[in-house]
PDB file of C-alpha atoms in Angstrom:
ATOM      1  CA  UNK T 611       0.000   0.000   0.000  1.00 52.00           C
ATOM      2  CA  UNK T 612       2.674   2.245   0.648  1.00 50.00           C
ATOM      3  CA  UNK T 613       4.093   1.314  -2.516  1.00 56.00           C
ATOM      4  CA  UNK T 614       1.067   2.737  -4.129  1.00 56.00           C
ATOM      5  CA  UNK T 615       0.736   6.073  -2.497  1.00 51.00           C
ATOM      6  CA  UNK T 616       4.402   6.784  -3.095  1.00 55.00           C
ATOM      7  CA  UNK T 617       3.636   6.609  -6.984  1.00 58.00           C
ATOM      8  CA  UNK T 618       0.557   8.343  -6.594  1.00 50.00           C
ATOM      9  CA  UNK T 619       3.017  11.185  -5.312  1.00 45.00           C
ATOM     10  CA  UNK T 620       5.245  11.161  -7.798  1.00 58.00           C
ATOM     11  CA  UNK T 621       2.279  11.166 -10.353  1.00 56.00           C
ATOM     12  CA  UNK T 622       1.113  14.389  -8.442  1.00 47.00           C
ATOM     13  CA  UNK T 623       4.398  16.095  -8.914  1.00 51.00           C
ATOM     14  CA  UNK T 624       5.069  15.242 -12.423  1.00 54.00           C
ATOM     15  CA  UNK T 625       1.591  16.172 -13.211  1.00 52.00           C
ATOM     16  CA  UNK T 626       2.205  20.149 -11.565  1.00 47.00           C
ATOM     17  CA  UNK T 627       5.996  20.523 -13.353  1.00 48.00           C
ATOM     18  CA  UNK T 628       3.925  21.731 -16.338  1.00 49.00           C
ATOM     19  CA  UNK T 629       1.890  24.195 -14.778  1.00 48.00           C
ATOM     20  CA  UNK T 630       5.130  25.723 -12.721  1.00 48.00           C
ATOM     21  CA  UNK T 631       7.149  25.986 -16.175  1.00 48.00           C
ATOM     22  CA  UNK T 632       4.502  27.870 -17.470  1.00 48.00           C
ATOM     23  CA  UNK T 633       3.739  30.351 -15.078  1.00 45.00           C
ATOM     24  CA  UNK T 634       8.375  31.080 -15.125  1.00 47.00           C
ATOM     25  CA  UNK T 635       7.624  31.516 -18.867  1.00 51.00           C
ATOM     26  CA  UNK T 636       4.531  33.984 -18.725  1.00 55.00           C
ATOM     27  CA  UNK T 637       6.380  35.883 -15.730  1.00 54.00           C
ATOM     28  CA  UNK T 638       9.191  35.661 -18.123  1.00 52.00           C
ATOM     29  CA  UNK T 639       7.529  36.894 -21.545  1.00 49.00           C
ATOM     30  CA  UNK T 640       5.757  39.876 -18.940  1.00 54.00           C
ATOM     31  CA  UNK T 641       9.681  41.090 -17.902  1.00 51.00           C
ATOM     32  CA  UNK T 642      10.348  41.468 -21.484  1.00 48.00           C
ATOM     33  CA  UNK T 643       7.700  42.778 -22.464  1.00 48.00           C
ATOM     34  CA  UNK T 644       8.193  45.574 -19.677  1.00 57.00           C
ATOM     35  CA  UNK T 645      11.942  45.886 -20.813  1.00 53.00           C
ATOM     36  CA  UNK T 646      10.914  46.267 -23.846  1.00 52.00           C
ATOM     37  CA  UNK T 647       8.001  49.396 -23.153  1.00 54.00           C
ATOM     38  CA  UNK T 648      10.501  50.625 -20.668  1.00 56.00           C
ATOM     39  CA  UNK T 649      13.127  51.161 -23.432  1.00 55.00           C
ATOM     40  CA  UNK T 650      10.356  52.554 -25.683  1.00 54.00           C
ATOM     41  CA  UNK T 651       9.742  55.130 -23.571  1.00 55.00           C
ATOM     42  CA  UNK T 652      13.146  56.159 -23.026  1.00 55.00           C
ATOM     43  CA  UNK T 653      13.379  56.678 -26.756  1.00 55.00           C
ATOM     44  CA  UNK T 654      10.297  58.760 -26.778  1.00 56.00           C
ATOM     45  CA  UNK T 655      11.309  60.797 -23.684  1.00 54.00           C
ATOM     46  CA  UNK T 656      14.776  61.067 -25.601  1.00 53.00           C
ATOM     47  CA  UNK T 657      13.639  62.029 -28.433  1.00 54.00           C
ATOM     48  CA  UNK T 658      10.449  64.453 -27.057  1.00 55.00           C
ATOM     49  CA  UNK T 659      13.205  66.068 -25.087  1.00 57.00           C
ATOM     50  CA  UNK T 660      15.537  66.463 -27.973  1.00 58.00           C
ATOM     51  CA  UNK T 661      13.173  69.255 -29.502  1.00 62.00           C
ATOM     52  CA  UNK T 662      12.705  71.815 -26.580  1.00 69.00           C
ATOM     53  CA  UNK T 663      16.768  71.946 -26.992  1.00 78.00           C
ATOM     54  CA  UNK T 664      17.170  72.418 -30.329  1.00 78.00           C
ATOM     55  CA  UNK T 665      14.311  74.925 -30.469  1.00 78.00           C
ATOM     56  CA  UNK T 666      15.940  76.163 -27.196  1.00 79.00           C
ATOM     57  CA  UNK T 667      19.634  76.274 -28.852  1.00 81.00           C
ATOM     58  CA  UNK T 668      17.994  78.416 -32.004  1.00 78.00           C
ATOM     59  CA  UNK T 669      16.785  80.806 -29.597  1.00 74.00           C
ATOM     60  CA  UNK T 670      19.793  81.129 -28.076  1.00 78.00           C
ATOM     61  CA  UNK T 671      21.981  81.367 -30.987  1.00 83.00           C
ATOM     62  CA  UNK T 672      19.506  84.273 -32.559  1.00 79.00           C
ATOM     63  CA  UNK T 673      20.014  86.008 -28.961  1.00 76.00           C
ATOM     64  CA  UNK T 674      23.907  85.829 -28.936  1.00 80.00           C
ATOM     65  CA  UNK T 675      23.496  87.248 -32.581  1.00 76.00           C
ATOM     66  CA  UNK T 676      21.184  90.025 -31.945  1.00 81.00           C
ATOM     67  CA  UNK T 677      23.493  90.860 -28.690  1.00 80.00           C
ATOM     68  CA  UNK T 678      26.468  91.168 -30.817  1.00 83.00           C
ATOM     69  CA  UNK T 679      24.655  93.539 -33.967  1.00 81.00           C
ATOM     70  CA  UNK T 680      23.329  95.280 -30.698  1.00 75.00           C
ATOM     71  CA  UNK T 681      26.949  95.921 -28.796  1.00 74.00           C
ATOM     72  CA  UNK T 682      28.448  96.905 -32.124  1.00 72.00           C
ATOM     73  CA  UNK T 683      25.735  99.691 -33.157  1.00 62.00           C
ATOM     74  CA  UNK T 684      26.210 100.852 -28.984  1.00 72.00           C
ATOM     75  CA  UNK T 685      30.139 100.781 -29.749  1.00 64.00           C
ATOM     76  CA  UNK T 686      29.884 102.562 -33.156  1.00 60.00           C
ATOM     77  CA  UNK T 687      27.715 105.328 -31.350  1.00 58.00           C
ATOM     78  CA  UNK T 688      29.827 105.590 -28.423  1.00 56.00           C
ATOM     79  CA  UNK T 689      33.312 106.113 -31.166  1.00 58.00           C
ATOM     80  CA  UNK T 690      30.995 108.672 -33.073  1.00 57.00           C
ATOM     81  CA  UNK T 691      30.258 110.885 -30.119  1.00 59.00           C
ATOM     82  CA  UNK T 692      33.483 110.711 -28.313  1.00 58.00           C
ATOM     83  CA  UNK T 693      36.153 110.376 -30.881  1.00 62.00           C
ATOM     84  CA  UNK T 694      34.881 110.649 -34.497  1.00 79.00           C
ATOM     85  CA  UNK T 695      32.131 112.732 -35.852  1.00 90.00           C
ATOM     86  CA  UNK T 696      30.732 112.990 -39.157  1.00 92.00           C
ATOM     87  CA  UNK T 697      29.973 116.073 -40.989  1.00 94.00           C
ATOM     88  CA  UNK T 698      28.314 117.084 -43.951  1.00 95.00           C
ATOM     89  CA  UNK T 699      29.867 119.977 -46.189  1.00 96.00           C
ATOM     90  CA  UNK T 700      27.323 122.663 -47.135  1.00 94.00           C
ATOM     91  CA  UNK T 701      28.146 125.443 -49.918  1.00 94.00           C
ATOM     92  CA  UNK T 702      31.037 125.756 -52.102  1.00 96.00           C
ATOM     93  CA  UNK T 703      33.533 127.853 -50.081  1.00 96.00           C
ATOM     94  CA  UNK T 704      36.106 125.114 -50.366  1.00 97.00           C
ATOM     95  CA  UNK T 705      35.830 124.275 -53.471  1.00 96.00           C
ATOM     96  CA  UNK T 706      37.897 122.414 -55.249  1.00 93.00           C
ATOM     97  CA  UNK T 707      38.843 120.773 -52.163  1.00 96.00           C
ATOM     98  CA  UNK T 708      35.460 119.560 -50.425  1.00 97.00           C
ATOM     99  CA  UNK T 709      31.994 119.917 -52.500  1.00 96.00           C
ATOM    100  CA  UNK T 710      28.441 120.063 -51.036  1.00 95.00           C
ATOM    101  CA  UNK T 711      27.267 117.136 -49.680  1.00 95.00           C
ATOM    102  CA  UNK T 712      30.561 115.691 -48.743  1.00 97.00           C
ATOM    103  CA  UNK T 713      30.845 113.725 -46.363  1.00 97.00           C
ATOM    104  CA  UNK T 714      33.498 113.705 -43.677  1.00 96.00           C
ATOM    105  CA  UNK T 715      35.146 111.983 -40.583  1.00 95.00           C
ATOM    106  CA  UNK T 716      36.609 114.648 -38.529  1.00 96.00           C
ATOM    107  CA  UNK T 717      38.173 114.342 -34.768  1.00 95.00           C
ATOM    108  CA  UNK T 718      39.106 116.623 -31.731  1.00 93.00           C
ATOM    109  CA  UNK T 719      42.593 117.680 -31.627  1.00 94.00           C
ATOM    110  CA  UNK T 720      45.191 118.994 -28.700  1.00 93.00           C
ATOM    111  CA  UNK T 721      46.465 121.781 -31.139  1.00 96.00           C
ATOM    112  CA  UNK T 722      45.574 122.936 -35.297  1.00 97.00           C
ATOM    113  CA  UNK T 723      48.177 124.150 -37.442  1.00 97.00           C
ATOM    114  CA  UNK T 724      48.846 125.532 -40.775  1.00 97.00           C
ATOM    115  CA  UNK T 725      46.814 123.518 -43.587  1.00 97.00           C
ATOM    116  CA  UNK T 726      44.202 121.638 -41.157  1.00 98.00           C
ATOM    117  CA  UNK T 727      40.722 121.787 -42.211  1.00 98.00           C
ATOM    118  CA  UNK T 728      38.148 122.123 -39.748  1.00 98.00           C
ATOM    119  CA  UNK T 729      34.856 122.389 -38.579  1.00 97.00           C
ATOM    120  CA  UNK T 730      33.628 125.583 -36.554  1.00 97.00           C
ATOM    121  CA  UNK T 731      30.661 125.929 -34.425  1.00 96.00           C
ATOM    122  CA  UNK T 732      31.265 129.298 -32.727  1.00 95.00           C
ATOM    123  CA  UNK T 733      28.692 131.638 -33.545  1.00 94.00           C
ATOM    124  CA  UNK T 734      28.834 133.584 -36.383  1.00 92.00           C
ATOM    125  CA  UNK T 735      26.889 135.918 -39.142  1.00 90.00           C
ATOM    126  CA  UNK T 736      25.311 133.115 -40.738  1.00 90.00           C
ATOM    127  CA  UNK T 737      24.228 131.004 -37.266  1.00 92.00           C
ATOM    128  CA  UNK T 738      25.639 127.483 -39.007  1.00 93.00           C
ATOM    129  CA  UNK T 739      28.938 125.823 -38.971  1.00 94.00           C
ATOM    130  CA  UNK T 740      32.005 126.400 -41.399  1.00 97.00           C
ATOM    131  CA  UNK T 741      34.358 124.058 -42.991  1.00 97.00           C
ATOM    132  CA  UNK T 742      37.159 126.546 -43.365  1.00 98.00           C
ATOM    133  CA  UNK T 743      41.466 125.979 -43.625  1.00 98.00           C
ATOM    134  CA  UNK T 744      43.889 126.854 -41.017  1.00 98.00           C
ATOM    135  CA  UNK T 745      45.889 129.627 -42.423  1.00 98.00           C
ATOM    136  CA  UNK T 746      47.707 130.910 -39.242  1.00 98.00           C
ATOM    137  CA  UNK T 747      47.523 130.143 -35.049  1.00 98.00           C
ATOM    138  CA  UNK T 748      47.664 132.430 -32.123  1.00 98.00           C
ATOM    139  CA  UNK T 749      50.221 135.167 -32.041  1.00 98.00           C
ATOM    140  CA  UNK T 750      51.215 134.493 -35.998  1.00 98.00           C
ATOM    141  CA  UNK T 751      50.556 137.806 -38.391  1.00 98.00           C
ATOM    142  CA  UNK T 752      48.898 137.208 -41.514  1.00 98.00           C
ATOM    143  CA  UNK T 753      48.964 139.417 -44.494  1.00 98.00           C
ATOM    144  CA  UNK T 754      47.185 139.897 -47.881  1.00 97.00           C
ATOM    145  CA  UNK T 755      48.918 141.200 -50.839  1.00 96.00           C
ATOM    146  CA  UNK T 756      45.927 141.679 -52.983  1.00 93.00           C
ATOM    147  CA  UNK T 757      47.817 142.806 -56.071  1.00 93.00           C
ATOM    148  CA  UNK T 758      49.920 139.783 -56.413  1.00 94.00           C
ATOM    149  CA  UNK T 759      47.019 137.406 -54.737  1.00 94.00           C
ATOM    150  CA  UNK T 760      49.881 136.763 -51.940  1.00 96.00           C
ATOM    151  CA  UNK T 761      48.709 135.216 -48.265  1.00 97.00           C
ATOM    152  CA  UNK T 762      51.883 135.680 -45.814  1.00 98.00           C
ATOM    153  CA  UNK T 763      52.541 134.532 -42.585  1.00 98.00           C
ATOM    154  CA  UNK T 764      54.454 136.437 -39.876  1.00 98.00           C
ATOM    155  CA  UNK T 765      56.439 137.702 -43.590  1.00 97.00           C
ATOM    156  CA  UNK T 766      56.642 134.504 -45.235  1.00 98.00           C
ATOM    157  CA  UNK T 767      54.496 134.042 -48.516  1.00 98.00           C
ATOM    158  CA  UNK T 768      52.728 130.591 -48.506  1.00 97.00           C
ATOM    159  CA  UNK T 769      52.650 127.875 -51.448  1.00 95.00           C
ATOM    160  CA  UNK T 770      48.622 127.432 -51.837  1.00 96.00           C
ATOM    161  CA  UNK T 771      48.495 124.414 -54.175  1.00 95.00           C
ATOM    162  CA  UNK T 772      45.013 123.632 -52.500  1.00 96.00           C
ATOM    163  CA  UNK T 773      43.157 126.629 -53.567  1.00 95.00           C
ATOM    164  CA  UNK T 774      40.483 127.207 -56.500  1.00 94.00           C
ATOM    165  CA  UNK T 775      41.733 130.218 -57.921  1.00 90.00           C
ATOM    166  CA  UNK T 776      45.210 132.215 -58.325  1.00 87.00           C
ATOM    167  CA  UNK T 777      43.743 135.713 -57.686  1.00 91.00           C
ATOM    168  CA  UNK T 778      42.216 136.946 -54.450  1.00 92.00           C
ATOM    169  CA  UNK T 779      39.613 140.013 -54.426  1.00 93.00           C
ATOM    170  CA  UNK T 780      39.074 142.525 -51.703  1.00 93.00           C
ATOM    171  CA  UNK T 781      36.024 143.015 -50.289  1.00 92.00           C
ATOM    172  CA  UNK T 782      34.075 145.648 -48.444  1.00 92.00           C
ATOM    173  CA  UNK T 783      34.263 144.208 -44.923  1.00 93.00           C
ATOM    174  CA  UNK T 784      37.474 142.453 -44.955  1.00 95.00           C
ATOM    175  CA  UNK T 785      39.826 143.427 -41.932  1.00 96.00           C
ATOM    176  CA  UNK T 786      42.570 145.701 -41.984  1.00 95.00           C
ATOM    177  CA  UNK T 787      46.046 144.144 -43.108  1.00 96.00           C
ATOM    178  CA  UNK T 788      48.514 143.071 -41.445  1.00 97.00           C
ATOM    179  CA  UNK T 789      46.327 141.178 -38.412  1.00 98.00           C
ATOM    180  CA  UNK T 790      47.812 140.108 -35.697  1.00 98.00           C
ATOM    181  CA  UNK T 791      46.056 136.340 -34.611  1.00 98.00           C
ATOM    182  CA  UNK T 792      45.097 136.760 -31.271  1.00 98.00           C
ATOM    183  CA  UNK T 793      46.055 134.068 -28.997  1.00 98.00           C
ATOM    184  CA  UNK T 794      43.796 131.260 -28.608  1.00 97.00           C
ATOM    185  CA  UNK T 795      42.042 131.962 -31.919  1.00 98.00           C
ATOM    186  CA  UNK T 796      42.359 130.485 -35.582  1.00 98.00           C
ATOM    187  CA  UNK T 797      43.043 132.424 -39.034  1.00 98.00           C
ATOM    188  CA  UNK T 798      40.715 130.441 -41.553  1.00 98.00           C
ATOM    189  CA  UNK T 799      39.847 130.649 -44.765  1.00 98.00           C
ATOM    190  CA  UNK T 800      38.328 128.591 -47.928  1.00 97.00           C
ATOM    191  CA  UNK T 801      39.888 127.352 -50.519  1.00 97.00           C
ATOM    192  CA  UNK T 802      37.592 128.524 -52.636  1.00 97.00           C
ATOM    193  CA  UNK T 803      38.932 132.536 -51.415  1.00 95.00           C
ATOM    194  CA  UNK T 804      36.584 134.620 -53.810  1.00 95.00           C
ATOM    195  CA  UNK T 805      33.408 132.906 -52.723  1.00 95.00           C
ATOM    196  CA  UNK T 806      34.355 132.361 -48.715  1.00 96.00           C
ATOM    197  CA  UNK T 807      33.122 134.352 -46.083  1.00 96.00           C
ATOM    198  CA  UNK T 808      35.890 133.816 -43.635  1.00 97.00           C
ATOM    199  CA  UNK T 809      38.213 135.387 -41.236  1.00 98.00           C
ATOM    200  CA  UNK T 810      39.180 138.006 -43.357  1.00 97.00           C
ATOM    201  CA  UNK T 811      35.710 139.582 -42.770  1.00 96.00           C
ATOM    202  CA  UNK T 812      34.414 141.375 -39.846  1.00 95.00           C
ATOM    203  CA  UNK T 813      31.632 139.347 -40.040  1.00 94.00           C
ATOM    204  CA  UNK T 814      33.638 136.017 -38.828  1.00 96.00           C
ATOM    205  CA  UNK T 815      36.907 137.041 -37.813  1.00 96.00           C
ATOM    206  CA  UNK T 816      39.498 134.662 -35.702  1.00 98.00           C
ATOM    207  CA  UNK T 817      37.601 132.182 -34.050  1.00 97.00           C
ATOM    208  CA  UNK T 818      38.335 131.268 -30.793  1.00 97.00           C
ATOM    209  CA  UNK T 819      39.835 127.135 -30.636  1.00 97.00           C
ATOM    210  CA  UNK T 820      37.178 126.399 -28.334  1.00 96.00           C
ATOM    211  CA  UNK T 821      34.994 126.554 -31.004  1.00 97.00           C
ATOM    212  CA  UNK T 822      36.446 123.955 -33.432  1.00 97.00           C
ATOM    213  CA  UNK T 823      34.851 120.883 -33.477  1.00 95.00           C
ATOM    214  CA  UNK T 824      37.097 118.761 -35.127  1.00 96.00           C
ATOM    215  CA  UNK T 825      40.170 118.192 -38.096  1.00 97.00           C
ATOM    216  CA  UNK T 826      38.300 116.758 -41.224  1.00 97.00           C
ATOM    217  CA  UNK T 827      40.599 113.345 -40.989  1.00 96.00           C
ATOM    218  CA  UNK T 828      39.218 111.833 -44.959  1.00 95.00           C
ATOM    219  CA  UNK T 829      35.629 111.634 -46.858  1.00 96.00           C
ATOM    220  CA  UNK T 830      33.497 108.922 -46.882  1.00 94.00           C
ATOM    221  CA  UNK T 831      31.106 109.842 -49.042  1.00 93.00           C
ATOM    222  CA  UNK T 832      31.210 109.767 -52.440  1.00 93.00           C
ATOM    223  CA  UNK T 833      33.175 106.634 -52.031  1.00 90.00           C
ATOM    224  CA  UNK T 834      36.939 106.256 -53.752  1.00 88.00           C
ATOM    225  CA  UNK T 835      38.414 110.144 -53.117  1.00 90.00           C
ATOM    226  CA  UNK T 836      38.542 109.817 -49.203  1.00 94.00           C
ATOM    227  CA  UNK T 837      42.080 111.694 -49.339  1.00 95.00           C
ATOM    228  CA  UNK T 838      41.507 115.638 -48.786  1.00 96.00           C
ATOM    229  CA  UNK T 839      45.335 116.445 -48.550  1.00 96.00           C
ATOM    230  CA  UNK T 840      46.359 115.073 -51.333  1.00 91.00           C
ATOM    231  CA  UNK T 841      48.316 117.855 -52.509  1.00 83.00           C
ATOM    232  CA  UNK T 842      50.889 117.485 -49.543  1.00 71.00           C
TER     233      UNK T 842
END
């Protein structure tokens, strides 16, 4: 009898081996499965997060661009005010020199001499600023031979290879010859002498250094003749 319950056991056991391998293989097939939607959404998350940082890169790259146009237009300004300026010419009183509409680059100096072209602001009869030439500084006399068209300095006749025309005219309200440049002051005049209101009249006169805003340095506009002392 025991004989025949021991089989009856074993029958019992082979019977369940089935069942057990089956239930490993489902738990099995389940894991993978879950591996398998694990990984998937990795690789969606990967891939859903890849787009915020490229749109988020393009952002930033178009910022870092506009920063940089931005800094450059806040530099060029800055140069502009504090170190260049540009200026327009107006008239025809330094002709054959500079022409209307012109357009020039001109900066602050410590000192002007003899042949500089600048820029005046101070006041004067026609309440605008001049483009004129340094013909003498401060303490320097300057004379006018009108019948040989002659422009000396403290005796010394200049070579004028700059200006329009060989002959000079007198006018009504030009000072009396010789002047004596007072110091701190300018003696300008155009190039273009017999249609320049300068300071041979009474109604400019020397102007006072304080009131030049610049040497023209070269034109910019019209493009290919930027060099305005050529002639040196």
């Amino acid at each position: 009898m025991t004989s025949d319950i021991e089989k009856f056991v074993e029958s019992l056991e082979e019977e369940s081996t089935p069942t057990e391998t089956a239930v490993a293989d489902s738990e099995m097939a389940e894991a993978l499965v879950t591996e398998i939607d694990t990984k998937k959404s990795k690789e969606k998350k990967t891939s859903s997060d890849e787009q915020p940082d490229k749109k988020k890169q393009f952002h930033l790259n178009v910022y870092d661009f506009a920063s940089i146009i931005m800094a450059a237009f806040i530099i060029i300004a800055l140069i502009f005010t504090f170190v260049f300026r540009l200026v327009g010419v107006k008239g025809q009183s330094m002709e054959s020199t500079l022409f209307e509409n012109d357009w020039l680059i001109t900066m602050e100096q410590d000192e002007y001499v003899y042949g500089d072209i600048v820029v005046i602001t101070e006041p004067n009869y026609f309440n605008e600023p001049l483009i004129k030439r340094v013909i003498a500084t401060g303490g320097q006399i300057v004379d006018i031979d009108y019948g040989s068209s002659t422009v000396f300095v403290d005796g010394v006749a200049l070579n004028e290879p700059y200006i329009n025309e060989s002959f000079i005219l007198q006018n009504d309200d030009d000072i009396t010859f010789p002047y004596t440049v007072p110091e701190g002051h300018l003696f300008c005049m155009g190039d273009n002498r017999n249609h320049s209101t300068d300071s041979r009249s009474t109604l400019i006169g020397a102007v006072d250094e304080r009131y030049i805003l610049g040497r023209a340095m070269l034109r910019i506009l019209p493009f290919g003749d930027s060099d305005i002392y050529d002639y040196e």
